Amino acid sequence: MFVKVERDYEAMSQRAARIIADLVNQKPDAVLGLATGSTPIGLYENLIRIARDEDIDFSGVTTFNLDEYEGLPAAHPESYYSFMQQHLFDGLGLTEQQTNLLSGMAKDPAAKCAEYEEMIRRAGGIDLQLLGIGGDGHIAFCEPGSSLAGRTSLVALHPKTIADNSRFFDRKEDVPRKALTMGVGTILEARACLILATGNAKSDVWAKMIEGPVTAQVTASALQLHPWTIAVSDELAASKLQNLDFYRHIDRELIDQPELPLCIFQPELDPRRNIFAAL
Ligand code: F6R
């Protein structure tokens, strides 16, 4: 796992946006896995600005979102469909044909989930999967105890997740109790993962994800098994990491090197060879 610590939320967002912008520049038909929630909003704002300022063409990109609440129609203001239109798709001019989300209103969720997996496969697989981390250590809506080999499915949300998400709803009883979500197994098939965290409230789970054991109790820890995970956070979220100085050292060595996901498409640029040779 490549651990990068930025000064604050804005610096984290800029760095993450730059990784995605560079990827799309290099691979204009990139398949992006996307996340919702508070964390990536700054990244999306920066990405829209970079795309405009640098005239980056997103017309060949395909996107797949991680998850959607069960029982919310796409038009509901708190659906993840609405979130993505508001925070990214409108700003980048992405069309309905380019963007894919699970439907919270599917009559047969299991069939929809299997179809979603098939659509990802037909698109050639996800190049870069963006993720946030939940207060209970989840990625997507893979709650504690989820199979680390799990596929896209309908799941029950943990009470902590329901409580965390209640800030977006007027009444507690309106907060969805279930969601359709990619599984950890689905996520680990992406060619690269980019996970973000901000603020002190995430510092415990961030340390568990990076330095704790791989466990289904903290599904984000499964990213330790992925060869290309980049974990970018602000100082506050990183404050409980034991090996912070070492991560900073590695990160400094990477300055002026192409960002890591790009090396998947141009292995000869892989900066790890130089770094590990220097250690
Ligand atoms: C959202 C998602 C979730 C969030 C996580 C963190 O699509 O899959 O795993 O990334 O709950 O949410 P925030 O960013 O609101 O703290």
PDB file of N, CA, C and O and ligand atoms in Angstrom, residues 35-40 66-67 80 132-134 138-141 167 202, ligand 1:
ATOM      1  N   ALA A  35     -16.955   6.763  -5.957  1.00  0.00           N
ATOM      2  CA  ALA A  35     -17.541   6.693  -4.620  1.00  0.00           C
ATOM      3  C   ALA A  35     -18.355   7.960  -4.348  1.00  0.00           C
ATOM      4  O   ALA A  35     -18.135   9.000  -4.980  1.00  0.00           O
ATOM      5  N   THR A  36     -19.253   7.856  -3.388  1.00  0.00           N
ATOM      6  CA  THR A  36     -20.001   9.037  -2.931  1.00  0.00           C
ATOM      7  C   THR A  36     -19.538   9.363  -1.507  1.00  0.00           C
ATOM      8  O   THR A  36     -18.490   8.910  -1.076  1.00  0.00           O
ATOM      9  N   GLY A  37     -20.328  10.147  -0.780  1.00  0.00           N
ATOM     10  CA  GLY A  37     -19.962  10.521   0.589  1.00  0.00           C
ATOM     11  C   GLY A  37     -19.294  11.884   0.619  1.00  0.00           C
ATOM     12  O   GLY A  37     -19.018  12.483  -0.422  1.00  0.00           O
ATOM     13  N   SER A  38     -19.003  12.348   1.824  1.00  0.00           N
ATOM     14  CA  SER A  38     -18.414  13.684   1.983  1.00  0.00           C
ATOM     15  C   SER A  38     -16.977  13.740   1.482  1.00  0.00           C
ATOM     16  O   SER A  38     -16.536  14.753   0.928  1.00  0.00           O
ATOM     17  N   THR A  39     -16.241  12.652   1.672  1.00  0.00           N
ATOM     18  CA  THR A  39     -14.792  12.689   1.422  1.00  0.00           C
ATOM     19  C   THR A  39     -14.427  13.089  -0.010  1.00  0.00           C
ATOM     20  O   THR A  39     -13.561  13.951  -0.191  1.00  0.00           O
ATOM     21  N   PRO A  40     -15.038  12.500  -1.063  1.00  0.00           N
ATOM     22  CA  PRO A  40     -14.546  12.812  -2.411  1.00  0.00           C
ATOM     23  C   PRO A  40     -15.079  14.109  -3.019  1.00  0.00           C
ATOM     24  O   PRO A  40     -14.732  14.429  -4.160  1.00  0.00           O
ATOM     25  N   LEU A  66     -19.797   2.548  -6.728  1.00  0.00           N
ATOM     26  CA  LEU A  66     -19.672   1.441  -5.776  1.00  0.00           C
ATOM     27  C   LEU A  66     -20.996   0.912  -5.277  1.00  0.00           C
ATOM     28  O   LEU A  66     -21.165  -0.291  -5.085  1.00  0.00           O
ATOM     29  N   ASP A  67     -21.948   1.840  -5.024  1.00  0.00           N
ATOM     30  CA  ASP A  67     -23.115   1.410  -4.254  1.00  0.00           C
ATOM     31  C   ASP A  67     -24.295   2.361  -4.429  1.00  0.00           C
ATOM     32  O   ASP A  67     -24.152   3.462  -4.977  1.00  0.00           O
ATOM     33  N   TYR A  80     -27.586   8.083  -4.502  1.00  0.00           N
ATOM     34  CA  TYR A  80     -26.218   8.273  -4.966  1.00  0.00           C
ATOM     35  C   TYR A  80     -26.202   8.702  -6.434  1.00  0.00           C
ATOM     36  O   TYR A  80     -25.253   9.343  -6.885  1.00  0.00           O
ATOM     37  N   GLY A 132     -13.840   5.617  -0.261  1.00  0.00           N
ATOM     38  CA  GLY A 132     -13.722   6.276   1.033  1.00  0.00           C
ATOM     39  C   GLY A 132     -13.769   5.177   2.089  1.00  0.00           C
ATOM     40  O   GLY A 132     -14.009   4.008   1.771  1.00  0.00           O
ATOM     41  N   ILE A 133     -13.541   5.537   3.329  1.00  0.00           N
ATOM     42  CA  ILE A 133     -13.607   4.528   4.403  1.00  0.00           C
ATOM     43  C   ILE A 133     -14.678   4.936   5.402  1.00  0.00           C
ATOM     44  O   ILE A 133     -14.766   6.108   5.796  1.00  0.00           O
ATOM     45  N   GLY A 134     -15.514   3.973   5.784  1.00  0.00           N
ATOM     46  CA  GLY A 134     -16.579   4.268   6.745  1.00  0.00           C
ATOM     47  C   GLY A 134     -16.042   4.297   8.173  1.00  0.00           C
ATOM     48  O   GLY A 134     -14.952   3.785   8.452  1.00  0.00           O
ATOM     49  N   HIS A 138     -15.564   0.199   6.817  1.00  0.00           N
ATOM     50  CA  HIS A 138     -16.046  -0.396   5.565  1.00  0.00           C
ATOM     51  C   HIS A 138     -15.462   0.298   4.340  1.00  0.00           C
ATOM     52  O   HIS A 138     -15.087   1.469   4.394  1.00  0.00           O
ATOM     53  N   ILE A 139     -15.387  -0.443   3.247  1.00  0.00           N
ATOM     54  CA  ILE A 139     -15.259   0.145   1.909  1.00  0.00           C
ATOM     55  C   ILE A 139     -16.550  -0.219   1.176  1.00  0.00           C
ATOM     56  O   ILE A 139     -17.138  -1.270   1.445  1.00  0.00           O
ATOM     57  N   ALA A 140     -16.957   0.662   0.238  1.00  0.00           N
ATOM     58  CA  ALA A 140     -18.297   0.551  -0.345  1.00  0.00           C
ATOM     59  C   ALA A 140     -19.251   0.362   0.831  1.00  0.00           C
ATOM     60  O   ALA A 140     -19.122   1.047   1.843  1.00  0.00           O
ATOM     61  N   PHE A 141     -20.203  -0.571   0.752  1.00  0.00           N
ATOM     62  CA  PHE A 141     -21.018  -0.855   1.940  1.00  0.00           C
ATOM     63  C   PHE A 141     -20.722  -2.261   2.438  1.00  0.00           C
ATOM     64  O   PHE A 141     -21.608  -2.982   2.895  1.00  0.00           O
ATOM     65  N   ARG A 167     -27.068  12.176   8.831  1.00  0.00           N
ATOM     66  CA  ARG A 167     -26.869  13.617   8.663  1.00  0.00           C
ATOM     67  C   ARG A 167     -27.417  14.133   7.324  1.00  0.00           C
ATOM     68  O   ARG A 167     -27.652  15.320   7.166  1.00  0.00           O
ATOM     69  N   LYS A 202     -11.591   9.676  11.426  1.00  0.00           N
ATOM     70  CA  LYS A 202     -11.204   8.490  10.640  1.00  0.00           C
ATOM     71  C   LYS A 202      -9.845   7.938  11.059  1.00  0.00           C
ATOM     72  O   LYS A 202      -9.385   6.947  10.499  1.00  0.00           O
TER      73      LYS A 202
HETATM   74  C1  F6R B   1     -19.807   5.686  -0.702  1.00  0.00           C
HETATM   75  C2  F6R B   1     -19.222   4.544  -0.031  1.00  0.00           C
HETATM   76  C3  F6R B   1     -18.859   4.578   1.419  1.00  0.00           C
HETATM   77  C4  F6R B   1     -18.182   5.875   1.846  1.00  0.00           C
HETATM   78  C5  F6R B   1     -17.829   5.848   3.320  1.00  0.00           C
HETATM   79  C6  F6R B   1     -17.230   7.150   3.800  1.00  0.00           C
HETATM   80  O1  F6R B   1     -20.064   5.395  -2.056  1.00  0.00           O
HETATM   81  O2  F6R B   1     -19.047   3.548  -0.647  1.00  0.00           O
HETATM   82  O3  F6R B   1     -18.023   3.486   1.706  1.00  0.00           O
HETATM   83  O4  F6R B   1     -17.006   6.055   1.092  1.00  0.00           O
HETATM   84  O5  F6R B   1     -18.966   5.568   4.081  1.00  0.00           O
HETATM   85  O6  F6R B   1     -18.177   8.163   3.712  1.00  0.00           O
HETATM   86  P1  F6R B   1     -17.797   9.682   3.994  1.00  0.00           P
HETATM   87  O7  F6R B   1     -16.884  10.097   2.897  1.00  0.00           O
HETATM   88  O8  F6R B   1     -19.114  10.431   3.918  1.00  0.00           O
HETATM   89  O9  F6R B   1     -17.160   9.724   5.329  1.00  0.00           O
END
